[in-house]
Structure formats: structure tokens, C-alpha cells
Amino acid sequence: MEEPQRTDLTYITERIITVLCPAECPEPLYQQNLQEILVMLQSKHQHNCMLINVSQKNEALNRLKHKVLDTGWLDHLAPNLDQIFSVCSSMEKWLQTHPRRVVVLHCRGGKGQLAVLVASYIDFSSMLNSADLSLDHFAMRRFYSNKLSALMTPSQKRYVWLVRSILKGGLKVSPSPLFLFCVVLHGLPRLRLDGECGLFLRIYQGSQAVCTSAVHPVSAPPDGPAPL
């Protein structure tokens, strides 16, 4: 399905499938495409599909007859670590229960959240125990590198790095609070014509903004980072 507004289905591996819908796709066309894809999946995999929605909650998906895991992740914001590990664990349990089971990763709009999950699951799963699983691991890495990695925000990339570091044992999660003393910006985006811009810092807990600083007018320095 190569039309710009059509939903795209891709088998990353024989058991991990993506369903990608562009943000500009009209709702009626999206619903039609989704039903066509589900009919195909039903004919090929029967009731062995688990659909994981990595986009915002979608009531249409909850009316499906397949098992659906709705993450409720928001576009452009990285999901927290507990959410990432929880979804990866659900994928692993579903796939390990029966060899015919498949996972369908649904994403409507930005693909950054899908990239977070695919990259995290590559590190989370134990795919290198046999030659066949090694090929699956390679296919997932190639799909992530070619199709998804360039679409991630810096925050999403950082959370993928955090997951990988925790799994490798190089990073420990500490329950102690952290204190933010300064922020260093390497370059100022979207400067006005007069060479200045207004900067502010907003801190989120989950998807809720818990603190917003005052706006600081800043002029672009001749060289070097701009402290805030």
C-alpha cells in the first residue's frame, strides 16, 4: 500500500507486524484500511494476534475482536521507563506462550513511539538463542535503522538509550530525587529576525506539565552554548 494516505502493513519478522497510518489519512479511509488489514490478519493468523496501539487511545481499536493493548502514549513525548518495560514484557509473554502467536504494532501519526518500542524490544528480547531468532533480531534492527530512527525526538532517543543501559547493567535507577541546577543549549532554534528568541523550561511528570519557568529573552551569542 504505497499511496500517501493509505495505511501500511509490514512484516518486520514472521511474528512481529506493523500497521502504520499517516496523520493526514482521513478517518473514513483509515477505518476502511484497518478493516481490510484485520480481515487479512484474521484469515492468516486467526485469533493468534495481539494488537498493541502505541498512539493515543483509539476507541475504534477497542471494538475489535482481537486482543488489544492500548498504551495511550502521546506523540512526541517519550513514554516513561515503567511503561516501556511493561509493554516489552507483554510482547514477550504473548509470543512465548505459543509459536503461532503474532504481535501487531499499530501506530497512527508520528512514528517516534513505534521506534521507541521496536528499539527497546530488540534489547529486551532474547532473540539470539538460535540461528532463526538471530535473523529476526537482524530484521528488526534493519527496520528500525531504515524506517524509524530518523523520526525520533531527542527525548525518545534518550529513553531508548536508558532502556539499553539498564538492561546491560550499566545504569541503575535510583529512587533518590534529582536536582536540576542549569540547562545548556547548544544553538538557539527559530530565532526572530532581530536575532533574539524567548526561552522557557517546562517539566513534565508523565504527560502532565508540573512546572513552567518564566520566559527568558536571549540573543544569539557569537559562539558557544547559551546558558539558561
JSON list of C-alpha atoms in Angstrom, two decimals:
[
{"chain": "A", "resi": 1, "resn": "MET", "atom": "CA", "xyz": [0.00, 0.00, 0.00]},
{"chain": "A", "resi": 2, "resn": "GLU", "atom": "CA", "xyz": [2.17, 2.83, -1.28]},
{"chain": "A", "resi": 3, "resn": "GLU", "atom": "CA", "xyz": [-0.46, 5.58, -1.58]},
{"chain": "A", "resi": 4, "resn": "PRO", "atom": "CA", "xyz": [0.48, 8.51, 0.71]},
{"chain": "A", "resi": 5, "resn": "GLN", "atom": "CA", "xyz": [-2.75, 8.39, 2.71]},
{"chain": "A", "resi": 6, "resn": "ARG", "atom": "CA", "xyz": [-3.18, 4.64, 2.97]},
{"chain": "A", "resi": 7, "resn": "THR", "atom": "CA", "xyz": [-2.37, 2.50, 5.95]},
{"chain": "A", "resi": 8, "resn": "ASP", "atom": "CA", "xyz": [0.80, 0.47, 5.50]},
{"chain": "A", "resi": 9, "resn": "LEU", "atom": "CA", "xyz": [1.26, -3.10, 6.81]},
{"chain": "A", "resi": 10, "resn": "THR", "atom": "CA", "xyz": [4.78, -4.51, 7.15]},
{"chain": "A", "resi": 11, "resn": "TYR", "atom": "CA", "xyz": [6.00, -7.88, 8.41]},
{"chain": "A", "resi": 12, "resn": "ILE", "atom": "CA", "xyz": [9.21, -6.98, 10.25]},
{"chain": "A", "resi": 13, "resn": "THR", "atom": "CA", "xyz": [9.57, -10.66, 11.12]},
{"chain": "A", "resi": 14, "resn": "GLU", "atom": "CA", "xyz": [7.14, -13.56, 10.70]},
{"chain": "A", "resi": 15, "resn": "ARG", "atom": "CA", "xyz": [5.69, -12.77, 14.13]},
{"chain": "A", "resi": 16, "resn": "ILE", "atom": "CA", "xyz": [6.09, -9.00, 14.53]},
{"chain": "A", "resi": 17, "resn": "ILE", "atom": "CA", "xyz": [3.97, -6.82, 12.25]},
{"chain": "A", "resi": 18, "resn": "THR", "atom": "CA", "xyz": [3.49, -3.07, 11.99]},
{"chain": "A", "resi": 19, "resn": "VAL", "atom": "CA", "xyz": [0.38, -1.19, 10.90]},
{"chain": "A", "resi": 20, "resn": "LEU", "atom": "CA", "xyz": [1.26, 2.45, 10.15]},
{"chain": "A", "resi": 21, "resn": "CYS", "atom": "CA", "xyz": [-1.32, 5.11, 9.35]},
{"chain": "A", "resi": 22, "resn": "PRO", "atom": "CA", "xyz": [-0.16, 8.62, 8.32]},
{"chain": "A", "resi": 23, "resn": "ALA", "atom": "CA", "xyz": [-1.58, 11.53, 10.28]},
{"chain": "A", "resi": 24, "resn": "GLU", "atom": "CA", "xyz": [-3.13, 13.07, 7.15]},
{"chain": "A", "resi": 25, "resn": "CYS", "atom": "CA", "xyz": [-5.21, 9.96, 6.39]},
{"chain": "A", "resi": 26, "resn": "PRO", "atom": "CA", "xyz": [-8.95, 10.83, 6.63]},
{"chain": "A", "resi": 27, "resn": "GLU", "atom": "CA", "xyz": [-10.92, 8.94, 9.27]},
{"chain": "A", "resi": 28, "resn": "PRO", "atom": "CA", "xyz": [-13.22, 7.06, 6.84]},
{"chain": "A", "resi": 29, "resn": "LEU", "atom": "CA", "xyz": [-10.25, 5.86, 4.78]},
{"chain": "A", "resi": 30, "resn": "TYR", "atom": "CA", "xyz": [-8.37, 4.87, 7.95]},
{"chain": "A", "resi": 31, "resn": "GLN", "atom": "CA", "xyz": [-11.34, 2.80, 9.16]},
{"chain": "A", "resi": 32, "resn": "GLN", "atom": "CA", "xyz": [-11.68, 1.13, 5.76]},
{"chain": "A", "resi": 33, "resn": "ASN", "atom": "CA", "xyz": [-7.97, 0.31, 5.56]},
{"chain": "A", "resi": 34, "resn": "LEU", "atom": "CA", "xyz": [-7.95, -1.00, 9.11]},
{"chain": "A", "resi": 35, "resn": "GLN", "atom": "CA", "xyz": [-10.87, -3.35, 8.46]},
{"chain": "A", "resi": 36, "resn": "GLU", "atom": "CA", "xyz": [-9.22, -4.68, 5.30]},
{"chain": "A", "resi": 37, "resn": "ILE", "atom": "CA", "xyz": [-6.00, -5.34, 7.19]},
{"chain": "A", "resi": 38, "resn": "LEU", "atom": "CA", "xyz": [-7.81, -7.06, 10.07]},
{"chain": "A", "resi": 39, "resn": "VAL", "atom": "CA", "xyz": [-9.64, -9.36, 7.66]},
{"chain": "A", "resi": 40, "resn": "MET", "atom": "CA", "xyz": [-6.29, -10.34, 6.16]},
{"chain": "A", "resi": 41, "resn": "LEU", "atom": "CA", "xyz": [-4.72, -10.91, 9.60]},
{"chain": "A", "resi": 42, "resn": "GLN", "atom": "CA", "xyz": [-7.72, -12.93, 10.71]},
{"chain": "A", "resi": 43, "resn": "SER", "atom": "CA", "xyz": [-7.50, -15.20, 7.67]},
{"chain": "A", "resi": 44, "resn": "LYS", "atom": "CA", "xyz": [-3.78, -15.77, 8.15]},
{"chain": "A", "resi": 45, "resn": "HIS", "atom": "CA", "xyz": [-3.39, -15.83, 11.95]},
{"chain": "A", "resi": 46, "resn": "GLN", "atom": "CA", "xyz": [-6.95, -16.46, 13.26]},
{"chain": "A", "resi": 47, "resn": "HIS", "atom": "CA", "xyz": [-7.12, -15.44, 16.94]},
{"chain": "A", "resi": 48, "resn": "ASN", "atom": "CA", "xyz": [-3.36, -15.51, 17.49]},
{"chain": "A", "resi": 49, "resn": "CYS", "atom": "CA", "xyz": [-2.94, -11.72, 17.09]},
{"chain": "A", "resi": 50, "resn": "MET", "atom": "CA", "xyz": [-2.32, -9.22, 19.85]},
{"chain": "A", "resi": 51, "resn": "LEU", "atom": "CA", "xyz": [-2.61, -5.62, 18.69]},
{"chain": "A", "resi": 52, "resn": "ILE", "atom": "CA", "xyz": [-0.54, -3.03, 20.56]},
{"chain": "A", "resi": 53, "resn": "ASN", "atom": "CA", "xyz": [-1.53, 0.58, 19.95]},
{"chain": "A", "resi": 54, "resn": "VAL", "atom": "CA", "xyz": [1.46, 2.89, 20.54]},
{"chain": "A", "resi": 55, "resn": "SER", "atom": "CA", "xyz": [-0.50, 6.01, 19.55]},
{"chain": "A", "resi": 56, "resn": "GLN", "atom": "CA", "xyz": [-3.11, 7.89, 21.55]},
{"chain": "A", "resi": 57, "resn": "LYS", "atom": "CA", "xyz": [-6.11, 5.89, 22.73]},
{"chain": "A", "resi": 58, "resn": "ASN", "atom": "CA", "xyz": [-8.44, 4.96, 19.88]},
{"chain": "A", "resi": 59, "resn": "GLU", "atom": "CA", "xyz": [-11.95, 3.72, 20.63]},
{"chain": "A", "resi": 60, "resn": "ALA", "atom": "CA", "xyz": [-12.19, 2.06, 17.21]},
{"chain": "A", "resi": 61, "resn": "LEU", "atom": "CA", "xyz": [-9.41, -0.36, 18.18]},
{"chain": "A", "resi": 62, "resn": "ASN", "atom": "CA", "xyz": [-11.15, -1.31, 21.42]},
{"chain": "A", "resi": 63, "resn": "ARG", "atom": "CA", "xyz": [-14.17, -2.54, 19.44]},
{"chain": "A", "resi": 64, "resn": "LEU", "atom": "CA", "xyz": [-12.07, -5.13, 17.63]},
{"chain": "A", "resi": 65, "resn": "LYS", "atom": "CA", "xyz": [-12.37, -8.85, 18.35]},
{"chain": "A", "resi": 66, "resn": "HIS", "atom": "CA", "xyz": [-8.61, -9.23, 18.73]},
{"chain": "A", "resi": 67, "resn": "LYS", "atom": "CA", "xyz": [-6.70, -8.81, 21.96]},
{"chain": "A", "resi": 68, "resn": "VAL", "atom": "CA", "xyz": [-5.76, -5.11, 22.18]},
{"chain": "A", "resi": 69, "resn": "LEU", "atom": "CA", "xyz": [-3.18, -3.43, 24.42]},
{"chain": "A", "resi": 70, "resn": "ASP", "atom": "CA", "xyz": [-3.76, 0.33, 24.33]},
{"chain": "A", "resi": 71, "resn": "THR", "atom": "CA", "xyz": [-0.68, 2.15, 25.62]},
{"chain": "A", "resi": 72, "resn": "GLY", "atom": "CA", "xyz": [-2.13, 5.66, 25.37]},
{"chain": "A", "resi": 73, "resn": "TRP", "atom": "CA", "xyz": [1.33, 7.03, 24.51]},
{"chain": "A", "resi": 74, "resn": "LEU", "atom": "CA", "xyz": [1.36, 10.63, 23.29]},
{"chain": "A", "resi": 75, "resn": "ASP", "atom": "CA", "xyz": [3.07, 11.82, 20.11]},
{"chain": "A", "resi": 76, "resn": "HIS", "atom": "CA", "xyz": [6.50, 13.48, 20.51]},
{"chain": "A", "resi": 77, "resn": "LEU", "atom": "CA", "xyz": [6.74, 12.58, 24.25]},
{"chain": "A", "resi": 78, "resn": "ALA", "atom": "CA", "xyz": [8.82, 9.62, 25.34]},
{"chain": "A", "resi": 79, "resn": "PRO", "atom": "CA", "xyz": [6.88, 7.06, 27.44]},
{"chain": "A", "resi": 80, "resn": "ASN", "atom": "CA", "xyz": [8.28, 6.51, 30.91]},
{"chain": "A", "resi": 81, "resn": "LEU", "atom": "CA", "xyz": [10.56, 3.56, 31.64]},
{"chain": "A", "resi": 82, "resn": "ASP", "atom": "CA", "xyz": [7.91, 1.57, 33.52]},
{"chain": "A", "resi": 83, "resn": "GLN", "atom": "CA", "xyz": [5.60, 1.78, 30.51]},
{"chain": "A", "resi": 84, "resn": "ILE", "atom": "CA", "xyz": [8.30, 0.69, 28.07]},
{"chain": "A", "resi": 85, "resn": "PHE", "atom": "CA", "xyz": [9.32, -2.33, 30.14]},
{"chain": "A", "resi": 86, "resn": "SER", "atom": "CA", "xyz": [5.67, -3.26, 30.76]},
{"chain": "A", "resi": 87, "resn": "VAL", "atom": "CA", "xyz": [4.82, -3.32, 27.04]},
{"chain": "A", "resi": 88, "resn": "CYS", "atom": "CA", "xyz": [8.00, -5.21, 26.15]},
{"chain": "A", "resi": 89, "resn": "SER", "atom": "CA", "xyz": [7.16, -7.77, 28.83]},
{"chain": "A", "resi": 90, "resn": "SER", "atom": "CA", "xyz": [3.62, -8.17, 27.46]},
{"chain": "A", "resi": 91, "resn": "MET", "atom": "CA", "xyz": [5.00, -8.73, 23.95]},
{"chain": "A", "resi": 92, "resn": "GLU", "atom": "CA", "xyz": [7.48, -11.32, 25.19]},
{"chain": "A", "resi": 93, "resn": "LYS", "atom": "CA", "xyz": [4.89, -13.26, 27.22]},
{"chain": "A", "resi": 94, "resn": "TRP", "atom": "CA", "xyz": [2.40, -13.30, 24.33]},
{"chain": "A", "resi": 95, "resn": "LEU", "atom": "CA", "xyz": [4.97, -14.53, 21.79]},
{"chain": "A", "resi": 96, "resn": "GLN", "atom": "CA", "xyz": [6.49, -17.13, 24.11]},
{"chain": "A", "resi": 97, "resn": "THR", "atom": "CA", "xyz": [3.14, -18.70, 25.03]},
{"chain": "A", "resi": 98, "resn": "HIS", "atom": "CA", "xyz": [2.57, -20.22, 21.59]},
{"chain": "A", "resi": 99, "resn": "PRO", "atom": "CA", "xyz": [4.76, -20.34, 18.44]},
{"chain": "A", "resi": 100, "resn": "ARG", "atom": "CA", "xyz": [1.85, -19.28, 16.19]},
{"chain": "A", "resi": 101, "resn": "ARG", "atom": "CA", "xyz": [1.12, -16.06, 18.06]},
{"chain": "A", "resi": 102, "resn": "VAL", "atom": "CA", "xyz": [1.97, -12.72, 16.44]},
{"chain": "A", "resi": 103, "resn": "VAL", "atom": "CA", "xyz": [2.15, -9.11, 17.64]},
{"chain": "A", "resi": 104, "resn": "VAL", "atom": "CA", "xyz": [0.72, -6.26, 15.57]},
{"chain": "A", "resi": 105, "resn": "LEU", "atom": "CA", "xyz": [2.15, -2.82, 16.42]},
{"chain": "A", "resi": 106, "resn": "HIS", "atom": "CA", "xyz": [-0.35, -0.12, 15.47]},
{"chain": "A", "resi": 107, "resn": "CYS", "atom": "CA", "xyz": [0.76, 3.49, 15.02]},
{"chain": "A", "resi": 108, "resn": "ARG", "atom": "CA", "xyz": [-1.32, 6.39, 13.72]},
{"chain": "A", "resi": 109, "resn": "GLY", "atom": "CA", "xyz": [0.52, 9.66, 13.16]},
{"chain": "A", "resi": 110, "resn": "GLY", "atom": "CA", "xyz": [4.15, 10.15, 14.21]},
{"chain": "A", "resi": 111, "resn": "LYS", "atom": "CA", "xyz": [6.31, 7.02, 14.20]},
{"chain": "A", "resi": 112, "resn": "GLY", "atom": "CA", "xyz": [8.57, 8.05, 17.08]},
{"chain": "A", "resi": 113, "resn": "GLN", "atom": "CA", "xyz": [6.68, 5.99, 19.67]},
{"chain": "A", "resi": 114, "resn": "LEU", "atom": "CA", "xyz": [6.84, 2.93, 17.44]},
{"chain": "A", "resi": 115, "resn": "ALA", "atom": "CA", "xyz": [10.60, 3.45, 17.12]},
{"chain": "A", "resi": 116, "resn": "VAL", "atom": "CA", "xyz": [10.92, 3.56, 20.92]},
{"chain": "A", "resi": 117, "resn": "LEU", "atom": "CA", "xyz": [9.11, 0.24, 21.30]},
{"chain": "A", "resi": 118, "resn": "VAL", "atom": "CA", "xyz": [10.89, -1.56, 18.45]},
{"chain": "A", "resi": 119, "resn": "ALA", "atom": "CA", "xyz": [14.34, -0.42, 19.60]},
{"chain": "A", "resi": 120, "resn": "SER", "atom": "CA", "xyz": [13.56, -1.27, 23.24]},
{"chain": "A", "resi": 121, "resn": "TYR", "atom": "CA", "xyz": [12.19, -4.70, 22.39]},
{"chain": "A", "resi": 122, "resn": "ILE", "atom": "CA", "xyz": [15.30, -5.53, 20.38]},
{"chain": "A", "resi": 123, "resn": "ASP", "atom": "CA", "xyz": [17.34, -5.15, 23.57]},
{"chain": "A", "resi": 124, "resn": "PHE", "atom": "CA", "xyz": [14.66, -6.61, 25.85]},
{"chain": "A", "resi": 125, "resn": "SER", "atom": "CA", "xyz": [14.03, -9.83, 23.96]},
{"chain": "A", "resi": 126, "resn": "SER", "atom": "CA", "xyz": [16.30, -12.84, 23.97]},
{"chain": "A", "resi": 127, "resn": "MET", "atom": "CA", "xyz": [16.47, -13.28, 20.22]},
{"chain": "A", "resi": 128, "resn": "LEU", "atom": "CA", "xyz": [19.98, -14.62, 19.90]},
{"chain": "A", "resi": 129, "resn": "ASN", "atom": "CA", "xyz": [19.38, -18.13, 21.27]},
{"chain": "A", "resi": 130, "resn": "SER", "atom": "CA", "xyz": [19.12, -19.74, 17.82]},
{"chain": "A", "resi": 131, "resn": "ALA", "atom": "CA", "xyz": [20.03, -19.01, 14.22]},
{"chain": "A", "resi": 132, "resn": "ASP", "atom": "CA", "xyz": [16.40, -18.33, 13.25]},
{"chain": "A", "resi": 133, "resn": "LEU", "atom": "CA", "xyz": [15.92, -15.87, 16.08]},
{"chain": "A", "resi": 134, "resn": "SER", "atom": "CA", "xyz": [19.17, -14.15, 15.16]},
{"chain": "A", "resi": 135, "resn": "LEU", "atom": "CA", "xyz": [17.71, -13.43, 11.73]},
{"chain": "A", "resi": 136, "resn": "ASP", "atom": "CA", "xyz": [14.62, -11.93, 13.41]},
{"chain": "A", "resi": 137, "resn": "HIS", "atom": "CA", "xyz": [16.87, -9.75, 15.53]},
{"chain": "A", "resi": 138, "resn": "PHE", "atom": "CA", "xyz": [18.73, -8.56, 12.44]},
{"chain": "A", "resi": 139, "resn": "ALA", "atom": "CA", "xyz": [15.46, -7.83, 10.60]},
{"chain": "A", "resi": 140, "resn": "MET", "atom": "CA", "xyz": [14.18, -5.71, 13.49]},
{"chain": "A", "resi": 141, "resn": "ARG", "atom": "CA", "xyz": [17.41, -3.71, 13.65]},
{"chain": "A", "resi": 142, "resn": "ARG", "atom": "CA", "xyz": [17.35, -3.10, 9.91]},
{"chain": "A", "resi": 143, "resn": "PHE", "atom": "CA", "xyz": [13.71, -1.98, 10.00]},
{"chain": "A", "resi": 144, "resn": "TYR", "atom": "CA", "xyz": [14.45, 0.36, 12.93]},
{"chain": "A", "resi": 145, "resn": "SER", "atom": "CA", "xyz": [17.53, 1.85, 11.27]},
{"chain": "A", "resi": 146, "resn": "ASN", "atom": "CA", "xyz": [15.99, 2.30, 7.81]},
{"chain": "A", "resi": 147, "resn": "LYS", "atom": "CA", "xyz": [12.43, 3.32, 8.67]},
{"chain": "A", "resi": 148, "resn": "LEU", "atom": "CA", "xyz": [12.19, 4.73, 12.19]},
{"chain": "A", "resi": 149, "resn": "SER", "atom": "CA", "xyz": [15.35, 6.02, 13.85]},
{"chain": "A", "resi": 150, "resn": "ALA", "atom": "CA", "xyz": [15.48, 9.31, 11.92]},
{"chain": "A", "resi": 151, "resn": "LEU", "atom": "CA", "xyz": [11.92, 10.16, 13.00]},
{"chain": "A", "resi": 152, "resn": "MET", "atom": "CA", "xyz": [12.56, 10.14, 16.76]},
{"chain": "A", "resi": 153, "resn": "THR", "atom": "CA", "xyz": [12.78, 13.18, 19.00]},
{"chain": "A", "resi": 154, "resn": "PRO", "atom": "CA", "xyz": [15.91, 13.64, 21.18]},
{"chain": "A", "resi": 155, "resn": "SER", "atom": "CA", "xyz": [13.87, 12.64, 24.24]},
{"chain": "A", "resi": 156, "resn": "GLN", "atom": "CA", "xyz": [12.71, 9.41, 22.61]},
{"chain": "A", "resi": 157, "resn": "LYS", "atom": "CA", "xyz": [16.28, 8.55, 21.61]},
{"chain": "A", "resi": 158, "resn": "ARG", "atom": "CA", "xyz": [17.44, 9.17, 25.16]},
{"chain": "A", "resi": 159, "resn": "TYR", "atom": "CA", "xyz": [14.83, 6.81, 26.59]},
{"chain": "A", "resi": 160, "resn": "VAL", "atom": "CA", "xyz": [15.91, 4.08, 24.18]},
{"chain": "A", "resi": 161, "resn": "TRP", "atom": "CA", "xyz": [19.46, 4.62, 25.45]},
{"chain": "A", "resi": 162, "resn": "LEU", "atom": "CA", "xyz": [18.22, 4.45, 29.06]},
{"chain": "A", "resi": 163, "resn": "VAL", "atom": "CA", "xyz": [16.46, 1.13, 28.43]},
{"chain": "A", "resi": 164, "resn": "ARG", "atom": "CA", "xyz": [19.55, -0.33, 26.77]},
{"chain": "A", "resi": 165, "resn": "SER", "atom": "CA", "xyz": [21.81, 0.88, 29.59]},
{"chain": "A", "resi": 166, "resn": "ILE", "atom": "CA", "xyz": [19.55, -0.55, 32.29]},
{"chain": "A", "resi": 167, "resn": "LEU", "atom": "CA", "xyz": [19.31, -3.93, 30.55]},
{"chain": "A", "resi": 168, "resn": "LYS", "atom": "CA", "xyz": [23.09, -4.11, 30.21]},
{"chain": "A", "resi": 169, "resn": "GLY", "atom": "CA", "xyz": [23.55, -3.25, 33.87]},
{"chain": "A", "resi": 170, "resn": "GLY", "atom": "CA", "xyz": [25.48, -0.06, 33.19]},
{"chain": "A", "resi": 171, "resn": "LEU", "atom": "CA", "xyz": [22.78, 2.18, 34.64]},
{"chain": "A", "resi": 172, "resn": "LYS", "atom": "CA", "xyz": [20.90, 1.83, 37.92]},
{"chain": "A", "resi": 173, "resn": "VAL", "atom": "CA", "xyz": [17.59, 3.55, 38.60]},
{"chain": "A", "resi": 174, "resn": "SER", "atom": "CA", "xyz": [17.85, 5.50, 41.84]},
{"chain": "A", "resi": 175, "resn": "PRO", "atom": "CA", "xyz": [14.78, 6.38, 43.93]},
{"chain": "A", "resi": 176, "resn": "SER", "atom": "CA", "xyz": [16.54, 9.46, 45.28]},
{"chain": "A", "resi": 177, "resn": "PRO", "atom": "CA", "xyz": [15.36, 12.84, 43.93]},
{"chain": "A", "resi": 178, "resn": "LEU", "atom": "CA", "xyz": [17.49, 14.73, 41.42]},
{"chain": "A", "resi": 179, "resn": "PHE", "atom": "CA", "xyz": [18.05, 18.49, 41.39]},
{"chain": "A", "resi": 180, "resn": "LEU", "atom": "CA", "xyz": [18.29, 20.50, 38.17]},
{"chain": "A", "resi": 181, "resn": "PHE", "atom": "CA", "xyz": [20.70, 23.41, 38.51]},
{"chain": "A", "resi": 182, "resn": "CYS", "atom": "CA", "xyz": [21.19, 24.56, 34.92]},
{"chain": "A", "resi": 183, "resn": "VAL", "atom": "CA", "xyz": [20.39, 23.81, 31.28]},
{"chain": "A", "resi": 184, "resn": "VAL", "atom": "CA", "xyz": [22.93, 24.33, 28.49]},
{"chain": "A", "resi": 185, "resn": "LEU", "atom": "CA", "xyz": [21.67, 24.85, 24.93]},
{"chain": "A", "resi": 186, "resn": "HIS", "atom": "CA", "xyz": [23.97, 24.15, 22.01]},
{"chain": "A", "resi": 187, "resn": "GLY", "atom": "CA", "xyz": [22.44, 26.52, 19.50]},
{"chain": "A", "resi": 188, "resn": "LEU", "atom": "CA", "xyz": [19.23, 28.55, 19.53]},
{"chain": "A", "resi": 189, "resn": "PRO", "atom": "CA", "xyz": [16.39, 27.37, 17.27]},
{"chain": "A", "resi": 190, "resn": "ARG", "atom": "CA", "xyz": [13.87, 29.56, 15.45]},
{"chain": "A", "resi": 191, "resn": "LEU", "atom": "CA", "xyz": [15.46, 32.96, 16.08]},
{"chain": "A", "resi": 192, "resn": "ARG", "atom": "CA", "xyz": [13.40, 36.02, 15.28]},
{"chain": "A", "resi": 193, "resn": "LEU", "atom": "CA", "xyz": [14.54, 38.50, 12.66]},
{"chain": "A", "resi": 194, "resn": "ASP", "atom": "CA", "xyz": [16.17, 40.62, 15.36]},
{"chain": "A", "resi": 195, "resn": "GLY", "atom": "CA", "xyz": [18.39, 37.66, 16.40]},
{"chain": "A", "resi": 196, "resn": "GLU", "atom": "CA", "xyz": [16.60, 37.05, 19.69]},
{"chain": "A", "resi": 197, "resn": "CYS", "atom": "CA", "xyz": [14.22, 34.41, 20.98]},
{"chain": "A", "resi": 198, "resn": "GLY", "atom": "CA", "xyz": [12.22, 33.72, 24.12]},
{"chain": "A", "resi": 199, "resn": "LEU", "atom": "CA", "xyz": [13.21, 30.57, 26.03]},
{"chain": "A", "resi": 200, "resn": "PHE", "atom": "CA", "xyz": [11.35, 28.78, 28.80]},
{"chain": "A", "resi": 201, "resn": "LEU", "atom": "CA", "xyz": [11.67, 25.44, 30.56]},
{"chain": "A", "resi": 202, "resn": "ARG", "atom": "CA", "xyz": [8.70, 23.13, 31.15]},
{"chain": "A", "resi": 203, "resn": "ILE", "atom": "CA", "xyz": [8.94, 19.96, 33.23]},
{"chain": "A", "resi": 204, "resn": "TYR", "atom": "CA", "xyz": [6.56, 17.05, 32.75]},
{"chain": "A", "resi": 205, "resn": "GLN", "atom": "CA", "xyz": [5.65, 14.23, 35.08]},
{"chain": "A", "resi": 206, "resn": "GLY", "atom": "CA", "xyz": [4.20, 11.58, 32.82]},
{"chain": "A", "resi": 207, "resn": "SER", "atom": "CA", "xyz": [2.15, 13.57, 30.31]},
{"chain": "A", "resi": 208, "resn": "GLN", "atom": "CA", "xyz": [1.27, 16.37, 32.73]},
{"chain": "A", "resi": 209, "resn": "ALA", "atom": "CA", "xyz": [3.20, 19.65, 32.93]},
{"chain": "A", "resi": 210, "resn": "VAL", "atom": "CA", "xyz": [4.13, 20.20, 36.59]},
{"chain": "A", "resi": 211, "resn": "CYS", "atom": "CA", "xyz": [6.36, 23.27, 36.31]},
{"chain": "A", "resi": 212, "resn": "THR", "atom": "CA", "xyz": [6.93, 26.06, 33.77]},
{"chain": "A", "resi": 213, "resn": "SER", "atom": "CA", "xyz": [9.60, 28.72, 34.09]},
{"chain": "A", "resi": 214, "resn": "ALA", "atom": "CA", "xyz": [9.33, 32.35, 33.14]},
{"chain": "A", "resi": 215, "resn": "VAL", "atom": "CA", "xyz": [10.21, 33.33, 29.57]},
{"chain": "A", "resi": 216, "resn": "HIS", "atom": "CA", "xyz": [13.82, 34.49, 29.18]},
{"chain": "A", "resi": 217, "resn": "PRO", "atom": "CA", "xyz": [14.68, 36.70, 26.18]},
{"chain": "A", "resi": 218, "resn": "VAL", "atom": "CA", "xyz": [18.02, 35.52, 24.77]},
{"chain": "A", "resi": 219, "resn": "SER", "atom": "CA", "xyz": [20.23, 36.88, 22.00]},
{"chain": "A", "resi": 220, "resn": "ALA", "atom": "CA", "xyz": [22.27, 34.50, 19.88]},
{"chain": "A", "resi": 221, "resn": "PRO", "atom": "CA", "xyz": [25.88, 34.55, 21.16]},
{"chain": "A", "resi": 222, "resn": "PRO", "atom": "CA", "xyz": [28.71, 34.88, 18.65]},
{"chain": "A", "resi": 223, "resn": "ASP", "atom": "CA", "xyz": [29.91, 31.39, 19.60]},
{"chain": "A", "resi": 224, "resn": "GLY", "atom": "CA", "xyz": [29.48, 28.79, 22.30]},
{"chain": "A", "resi": 225, "resn": "PRO", "atom": "CA", "xyz": [26.39, 27.49, 24.13]},
{"chain": "A", "resi": 226, "resn": "ALA", "atom": "CA", "xyz": [23.77, 29.70, 25.71]},
{"chain": "A", "resi": 227, "resn": "PRO", "atom": "CA", "xyz": [23.23, 29.07, 29.44]},
{"chain": "A", "resi": 228, "resn": "LEU", "atom": "CA", "xyz": [19.68, 29.20, 30.79]}
]
